[in-house]
Tab-separated table of C-alpha atoms in Angstrom:
chain	number	residue	atom	x	y	z
A	921	MET	CA	149.093	4.972	120.363
A	922	LYS	CA	152.339	6.253	120.781
A	923	LYS	CA	150.844	9.580	120.970
A	924	TYR	CA	148.315	8.592	123.319
A	925	LEU	CA	151.148	7.764	125.205
A	926	ALA	CA	152.975	10.825	125.631
A	927	TYR	CA	149.354	12.597	126.457
A	928	THR	CA	148.825	10.610	129.300
A	929	LEU	CA	152.628	10.747	130.575
A	930	LEU	CA	152.711	14.840	130.214
A	931	ILE	CA	149.320	15.174	132.034
A	932	ALA	CA	151.725	12.391	134.567
A	933	MET	CA	154.590	14.796	135.340
A	934	MET	CA	152.350	17.937	135.584
A	935	ALA	CA	150.148	15.782	138.366
A	936	PRO	CA	152.442	16.784	141.073
A	937	SER	CA	153.363	19.962	140.257
A	938	CYS	CA	149.540	21.168	139.968
A	939	LYS	CA	148.826	19.409	143.703
A	940	LYS	CA	151.766	21.329	145.168
A	941	ASP	CA	151.290	25.119	143.876
A	942	LEU	CA	147.077	24.376	144.984
A	943	HIS	CA	148.485	22.863	148.761
A	944	SER	CA	150.934	25.726	148.475
A	945	SER	CA	147.951	28.704	148.157
A	946	VAL	CA	145.843	27.202	151.517
A	947	PHE	CA	147.769	25.533	153.283
A	948	ASP	CA	151.379	27.186	153.639
A	949	GLU	CA	150.111	29.069	156.586
A	950	SER	CA	149.731	26.742	160.016
A	951	THR	CA	146.406	26.935	161.957
A	952	ASP	CA	147.896	29.364	165.041
A	953	GLN	CA	149.696	32.056	161.312
A	954	ARG	CA	146.456	32.334	160.181
A	955	LEU	CA	144.515	32.923	164.037
A	956	ASN	CA	147.502	35.375	164.375
A	957	ALA	CA	146.820	37.232	161.633
A	958	ILE	CA	142.889	37.300	162.839
A	959	LEU	CA	144.311	38.855	165.835
A	960	ALA	CA	146.631	41.160	164.113
A	961	LYS	CA	144.022	42.839	161.742
A	962	TYR	CA	141.247	42.737	164.709
A	963	GLN	CA	143.984	44.269	166.744
A	964	SER	CA	144.760	46.927	164.207
A	965	THR	CA	141.132	48.032	163.946
A	966	LEU	CA	139.658	48.646	167.092
A	967	VAL	CA	143.447	51.213	167.537
A	968	ALA	CA	142.590	52.832	164.423
A	969	ALA	CA	138.878	53.607	165.713
A	970	PRO	CA	139.585	57.965	165.505
A	971	TYR	CA	136.712	58.339	168.887
A	972	GLY	CA	137.102	54.341	170.195
A	973	TRP	CA	133.835	52.573	170.558
A	974	VAL	CA	131.009	51.648	172.321
A	975	ALA	CA	129.727	48.563	173.912
A	976	ALA	CA	127.187	47.830	174.585
A	977	VAL	CA	126.337	44.576	177.503
A	978	ALA	CA	122.980	42.698	178.143
A	979	PRO	CA	124.190	40.816	181.349
A	980	ALA	CA	122.169	37.085	181.692
A	981	ALA	CA	120.188	38.507	185.003
A	982	GLY	CA	117.968	41.527	184.239
A	983	ASP	CA	116.759	42.827	181.231
A	984	GLU	CA	119.133	46.058	180.711
A	985	VAL	CA	121.655	46.970	178.512
A	986	TYR	CA	125.368	48.908	180.413
A	987	THR	CA	127.128	51.098	177.733
A	988	TYR	CA	130.213	51.937	177.916
A	989	TRP	CA	133.315	53.965	176.110
A	990	PHE	CA	136.412	51.882	175.092
A	991	LYS	CA	139.562	53.859	172.942
A	992	PHE	CA	142.166	50.973	172.520
A	993	ASN	CA	145.428	51.294	172.098
A	994	ASP	CA	148.276	49.263	170.747
A	995	SER	CA	149.865	49.029	173.881
A	996	ASN	CA	147.515	46.603	174.737
A	997	ARG	CA	145.399	49.281	177.410
A	998	VAL	CA	142.559	50.527	177.430
A	999	SER	CA	140.726	53.510	178.795
A	1000	SER	CA	136.896	53.538	179.851
A	1001	ARG	CA	134.217	55.068	180.435
A	1002	TRP	CA	130.686	53.880	181.874
A	1003	LEU	CA	127.619	56.650	182.981
A	1004	ASP	CA	129.419	60.123	184.109
A	1005	LYS	CA	131.765	58.623	185.821
A	1006	PRO	CA	135.486	59.392	184.732
A	1007	ALA	CA	137.707	57.305	182.415
A	1008	VAL	CA	139.927	55.029	183.740
A	1009	GLY	CA	142.967	52.826	182.262
A	1010	SER	CA	143.103	48.884	182.631
A	1011	SER	CA	144.706	46.137	179.856
A	1012	TYR	CA	143.584	44.225	177.048
A	1013	ARG	CA	145.005	41.742	175.596
A	1014	LEU	CA	144.125	39.833	171.810
A	1015	LYS	CA	144.404	35.780	172.076
A	1016	ALA	CA	142.868	32.488	170.251
A	1017	LEU	CA	142.331	29.108	171.314
A	1018	GLN	CA	139.659	27.886	168.753
A	1019	GLN	CA	138.476	31.125	168.572
A	1020	PRO	CA	139.526	34.725	168.288
A	1021	GLU	CA	139.082	36.422	172.460
A	1022	LEU	CA	138.721	40.040	173.388
A	1023	ILE	CA	139.534	39.833	177.653
A	1024	PHE	CA	139.150	42.769	179.644
A	1025	ASP	CA	142.525	41.211	181.915
A	1026	THR	CA	142.391	44.157	184.412
A	1027	TYR	CA	139.769	45.777	187.071
A	1028	THR	CA	137.765	48.112	184.770
A	1029	TYR	CA	134.220	49.160	185.197
A	1030	LEU	CA	132.921	46.323	183.127
A	1031	HIS	CA	134.257	44.462	185.877
A	1032	LEU	CA	131.396	45.089	188.318
A	1033	LEU	CA	128.745	43.490	186.675
A	1034	ALA	CA	130.690	40.106	187.133
A	1035	ASP	CA	131.603	40.814	190.935
A	1036	ALA	CA	129.880	38.305	193.679
A	1037	GLU	CA	130.635	41.005	195.652
A	1038	GLY	CA	127.268	42.767	194.016
A	1039	LYS	CA	128.708	46.075	193.008
A	1040	VAL	CA	125.523	47.300	190.923
A	1041	PRO	CA	121.676	47.354	191.176
A	1042	GLY	CA	120.013	43.998	191.269
A	1043	ALA	CA	123.714	41.892	191.104
A	1044	LYS	CA	122.960	39.109	193.867
A	1045	THR	CA	125.966	38.257	196.020
A	1046	GLY	CA	128.299	35.412	194.844
A	1047	VAL	CA	127.569	36.235	190.971
A	1048	GLY	CA	127.198	39.625	190.265
A	1049	LEU	CA	124.968	39.815	187.177
A	1050	GLN	CA	126.325	36.932	185.068
A	1051	SER	CA	128.050	38.637	183.407
A	1052	ASP	CA	131.140	38.270	181.413
A	1053	PHE	CA	134.940	40.260	180.585
A	1054	GLU	CA	136.332	37.154	178.076
A	1055	PHE	CA	134.642	37.307	175.376
A	1056	GLU	CA	134.667	35.063	171.896
A	1057	ILE	CA	135.372	37.441	168.864
A	1058	LEU	CA	132.262	35.864	166.539
A	1059	SER	CA	132.283	38.465	163.571
A	1060	GLY	CA	134.447	42.141	163.068
A	1061	THR	CA	134.545	45.088	161.325
A	1062	ALA	CA	136.015	48.492	160.438
A	1063	ASP	CA	132.351	49.813	162.125
A	1064	SER	CA	131.912	46.656	164.871
A	1065	PHE	CA	132.186	43.587	166.298
A	1066	VAL	CA	130.246	40.512	167.899
A	1067	LEU	CA	131.377	39.391	170.902
A	1068	LYS	CA	129.676	36.849	172.982
A	1069	GLY	CA	130.183	35.864	176.483
A	1070	LYS	CA	132.977	32.910	177.294
A	1071	TYR	CA	132.022	31.486	180.390
A	1072	ASN	CA	128.213	32.930	180.891
A	1073	GLY	CA	126.982	33.528	177.249
A	1074	ILE	CA	125.744	37.160	177.843
A	1075	ASP	CA	125.529	39.125	174.015
A	1076	ALA	CA	127.700	42.310	173.709
A	1077	LYS	CA	129.069	44.514	170.556
A	1078	LEU	CA	130.905	47.079	169.723
A	1079	LEU	CA	130.267	50.309	167.794
A	1080	LYS	CA	132.393	52.958	166.213
A	1081	ALA	CA	132.306	56.028	168.381
A	1082	ALA	CA	131.523	59.314	167.020
A	1083	ALA	CA	133.261	62.836	169.177
A	1084	LYS	CA	130.035	63.250	170.738
A	1085	ASP	CA	130.940	59.875	172.377
A	1086	THR	CA	133.993	60.858	173.866
A	1087	THR	CA	131.992	63.555	177.232
A	1088	GLY	CA	129.431	62.626	179.159
A	1089	ASN	CA	127.373	60.152	178.811
A	1090	VAL	CA	127.616	57.766	177.184
A	1091	VAL	CA	124.786	56.756	174.366
A	1092	LEU	CA	123.696	53.913	172.167
A	1093	PRO	CA	121.994	54.374	169.166
A	1094	GLY	CA	118.774	52.825	168.722
A	1095	TYR	CA	117.960	54.438	172.231
A	1096	PRO	CA	116.451	57.383	171.162
A	1097	LEU	CA	115.455	58.242	175.217
A	1098	ALA	CA	118.418	56.813	177.087
A	1099	GLY	CA	120.549	59.256	178.297
A	1100	ASN	CA	119.921	61.465	181.892
A	1101	PHE	CA	116.579	63.678	182.700
A	1102	LYS	CA	116.100	66.161	184.608
A	1103	TYR	CA	112.870	65.381	186.738
A	1104	THR	CA	109.966	66.079	189.345
A	1105	SER	CA	107.514	64.223	190.631
A	1106	VAL	CA	104.287	64.513	192.522
A	1107	ARG	CA	102.611	61.193	194.366
A	1108	THR	CA	99.660	61.820	195.693
A	1109	LEU	CA	98.806	59.234	198.505
A	1110	TYR	CA	95.046	58.505	199.462
A	1111	THR	CA	93.823	56.839	202.672
A	1112	THR	CA	91.607	54.628	200.042
A	1113	THR	CA	90.203	55.766	197.353
A	1114	GLN	CA	90.643	58.761	194.915
A	1115	ALA	CA	86.904	59.064	195.089
A	1116	ALA	CA	87.094	59.259	198.209
A	1117	GLY	CA	89.463	62.211	198.111
A	1118	VAL	CA	90.837	61.577	201.886
A	1119	VAL	CA	94.372	62.490	201.153
A	1120	ALA	CA	96.862	60.739	203.797
A	1121	SER	CA	100.463	62.054	202.064
A	1122	VAL	CA	101.909	63.940	199.427
A	1123	SER	CA	105.881	62.768	198.236
A	1124	ARG	CA	107.672	65.367	195.705
A	1125	THR	CA	110.485	64.852	195.193
A	1126	ASN	CA	113.311	66.390	191.848
A	1127	GLY	CA	116.066	65.959	190.783
A	1128	VAL	CA	118.447	63.897	188.335
A	1129	LYS	CA	117.822	60.324	186.631
A	1130	THR	CA	119.044	57.845	184.672
A	1131	ALA	CA	117.431	55.455	181.670
A	1132	PRO	CA	119.817	53.156	180.417
A	1133	PRO	CA	118.786	50.983	177.842
A	1134	LEU	CA	116.071	47.682	177.760
A	1135	LYS	CA	117.253	44.116	175.863
A	1136	TYR	CA	113.923	45.140	173.963
A	1137	ASP	CA	113.895	47.573	170.900
A	1138	ALA	CA	113.840	51.257	171.537
A	1139	THR	CA	112.761	50.554	174.891
A	1140	VAL	CA	114.616	52.215	177.998
A	1141	SER	CA	114.102	51.825	181.868
A	1142	ILE	CA	113.749	55.218	184.568
A	1143	ASP	CA	112.937	55.075	188.317
A	1144	TYR	CA	109.069	55.101	189.410
A	1145	SER	CA	108.454	58.387	191.338
A	1146	ASP	CA	109.989	58.422	194.306
A	1147	LEU	CA	110.128	53.920	194.440
A	1148	GLY	CA	113.182	53.730	191.682
A	1149	ALA	CA	115.380	51.965	195.981
A	1150	SER	CA	111.998	49.242	195.749
A	1151	VAL	CA	113.252	48.714	191.627
A	1152	TRP	CA	109.717	50.116	190.846
A	1153	LYS	CA	110.699	51.129	186.977
A	1154	TYR	CA	108.830	53.010	184.299
A	1155	TYR	CA	109.612	51.298	180.156
A	1156	LEU	CA	109.334	53.804	178.078
A	1157	THR	CA	109.819	52.943	174.559
A	1158	LEU	CA	109.924	55.499	171.728
A	1159	LYS	CA	110.777	54.397	167.800
A	1160	ASN	CA	112.660	57.757	166.155
A	1161	ILE	CA	113.967	60.863	168.217
A	1162	THR	CA	111.041	62.988	165.658
A	1163	ASP	CA	108.327	60.370	166.813
A	1164	THR	CA	105.833	62.539	169.150
A	1165	ASP	CA	103.804	59.362	170.780
A	1166	ILE	CA	105.377	57.430	173.273
A	1167	ALA	CA	104.472	54.172	174.639
A	1168	VAL	CA	104.430	53.713	178.975
A	1169	ASP	CA	104.484	50.423	181.094
A	1170	ILE	CA	105.926	49.571	184.092
A	1171	ASN	CA	108.267	46.759	184.744
A	1172	PRO	CA	107.350	43.121	186.613
A	1173	VAL	CA	108.185	44.189	189.651
A	1174	MET	CA	106.383	46.853	190.294
A	1175	LYS	CA	103.283	45.535	188.483
A	1176	SER	CA	103.817	42.268	191.305
A	1177	GLY	CA	104.413	44.659	194.108
A	1178	ILE	CA	100.877	46.872	192.957
A	1179	LYS	CA	96.547	45.134	192.934
A	1180	GLN	CA	96.915	42.958	189.378
A	1181	GLY	CA	95.761	45.426	186.551
A	1182	SER	CA	95.463	48.647	188.405
A	1183	PHE	CA	98.283	50.199	186.812
A	1184	LYS	CA	96.972	53.146	184.313
A	1185	ILE	CA	98.180	55.873	181.794
A	1186	LEU	CA	95.455	58.851	182.600
A	1187	GLU	CA	98.313	61.251	180.911
A	1188	LYS	CA	101.016	61.382	178.958
A	1189	SER	CA	102.934	63.860	176.291
A	1190	TYR	CA	107.108	63.998	174.550
A	1191	ASP	CA	108.007	66.537	173.305
A	1192	PRO	CA	110.955	65.978	170.453
A	1193	VAL	CA	112.195	69.544	170.506
A	1194	SER	CA	112.375	69.922	174.147
A	1195	GLY	CA	113.186	66.515	175.152
A	1196	ARG	CA	110.038	67.093	178.279
A	1197	ILE	CA	108.401	64.198	178.620
A	1198	TYR	CA	105.339	64.241	180.631
A	1199	LEU	CA	103.289	61.352	182.582
A	1200	LYS	CA	100.377	61.515	184.585
A	1201	THR	CA	99.883	57.544	186.124
A	1202	PHE	CA	97.360	55.300	188.652
A	1203	TYR	CA	97.758	51.960	190.575
A	1204	THR	CA	96.136	50.206	194.057
A	1205	ASN	CA	98.819	49.278	195.997
A	1206	SER	CA	98.264	45.975	197.791
A	1207	ALA	CA	96.632	47.356	200.321
A	1208	GLY	CA	93.679	48.863	198.435
A	1209	ALA	CA	94.436	52.124	198.722
A	1210	GLU	CA	94.700	54.483	195.268
A	1211	ARG	CA	98.094	56.685	194.158
A	1212	VAL	CA	98.056	58.940	191.393
A	1213	THR	CA	101.404	60.500	190.280
A	1214	GLU	CA	102.654	63.255	187.700
A	1215	GLU	CA	106.377	63.207	186.836
A	1216	THR	CA	108.409	65.661	184.000
A	1217	PHE	CA	110.823	64.371	182.660
A	1218	ILE	CA	113.492	67.055	180.647
A	1219	ARG	CA	116.846	65.335	178.187
A	1220	GLN	CA	119.584	67.044	180.278
């Protein structure tokens, strides 16, 4: 009995010590301290990437994914590039309330998507493209960050950049056709049908077009002939840069502007070595007149 009582007293004396050790190991830091440690780790990771980060931002409005290049420093400054525009400097900060946040707090290219004055194609006055420049950080590693827009809930991510991303057009991995193309276009406008053979006019254009990535896997858009101002676009899908079978479709705006079901692909080809795309297509306009378009795109 005495031996049993001695063991009981020994356990009772050890219990508070065990509780104290457990409490110390788990709860010795406050919530604020733990969040600050996470923020410090995230900032160190952002700054440490030698070639910066490629950002993919998908606004709530539209189907385009906008691609940027960011280079962060430890003084809360970030250099940004978009398309072929020069790099500009602005400020950023990391903060935490309930969750870590990345905030671009001075105006830069990213803010154009949310600008209420409608600074980019397709944006509406008052709301822009319903984009964000304040993000919750859902996860972060040495190679990528997953972000969620704080106000419009848009999806965004940061991918660790390579040396090639520091100059020229910023290209998002997974979209082999994204980038700039030199093009020539010939659009033949018939007074009625192609079979009748009476040509009303021929539109010939050339220059450079940009193919931005879309929210759909491996798909980009590019202006259809000389009708980009009408927001008529091809949707082009290519899974791998070495593939030759390119999938071709048109966007909903163009589909709604022509006779239903009239769009046809007469010929198509893609050469992965030269980056040359050839498309010959047909459609009937809303007035019943037929059109044939031939376009060649060569990657720059």
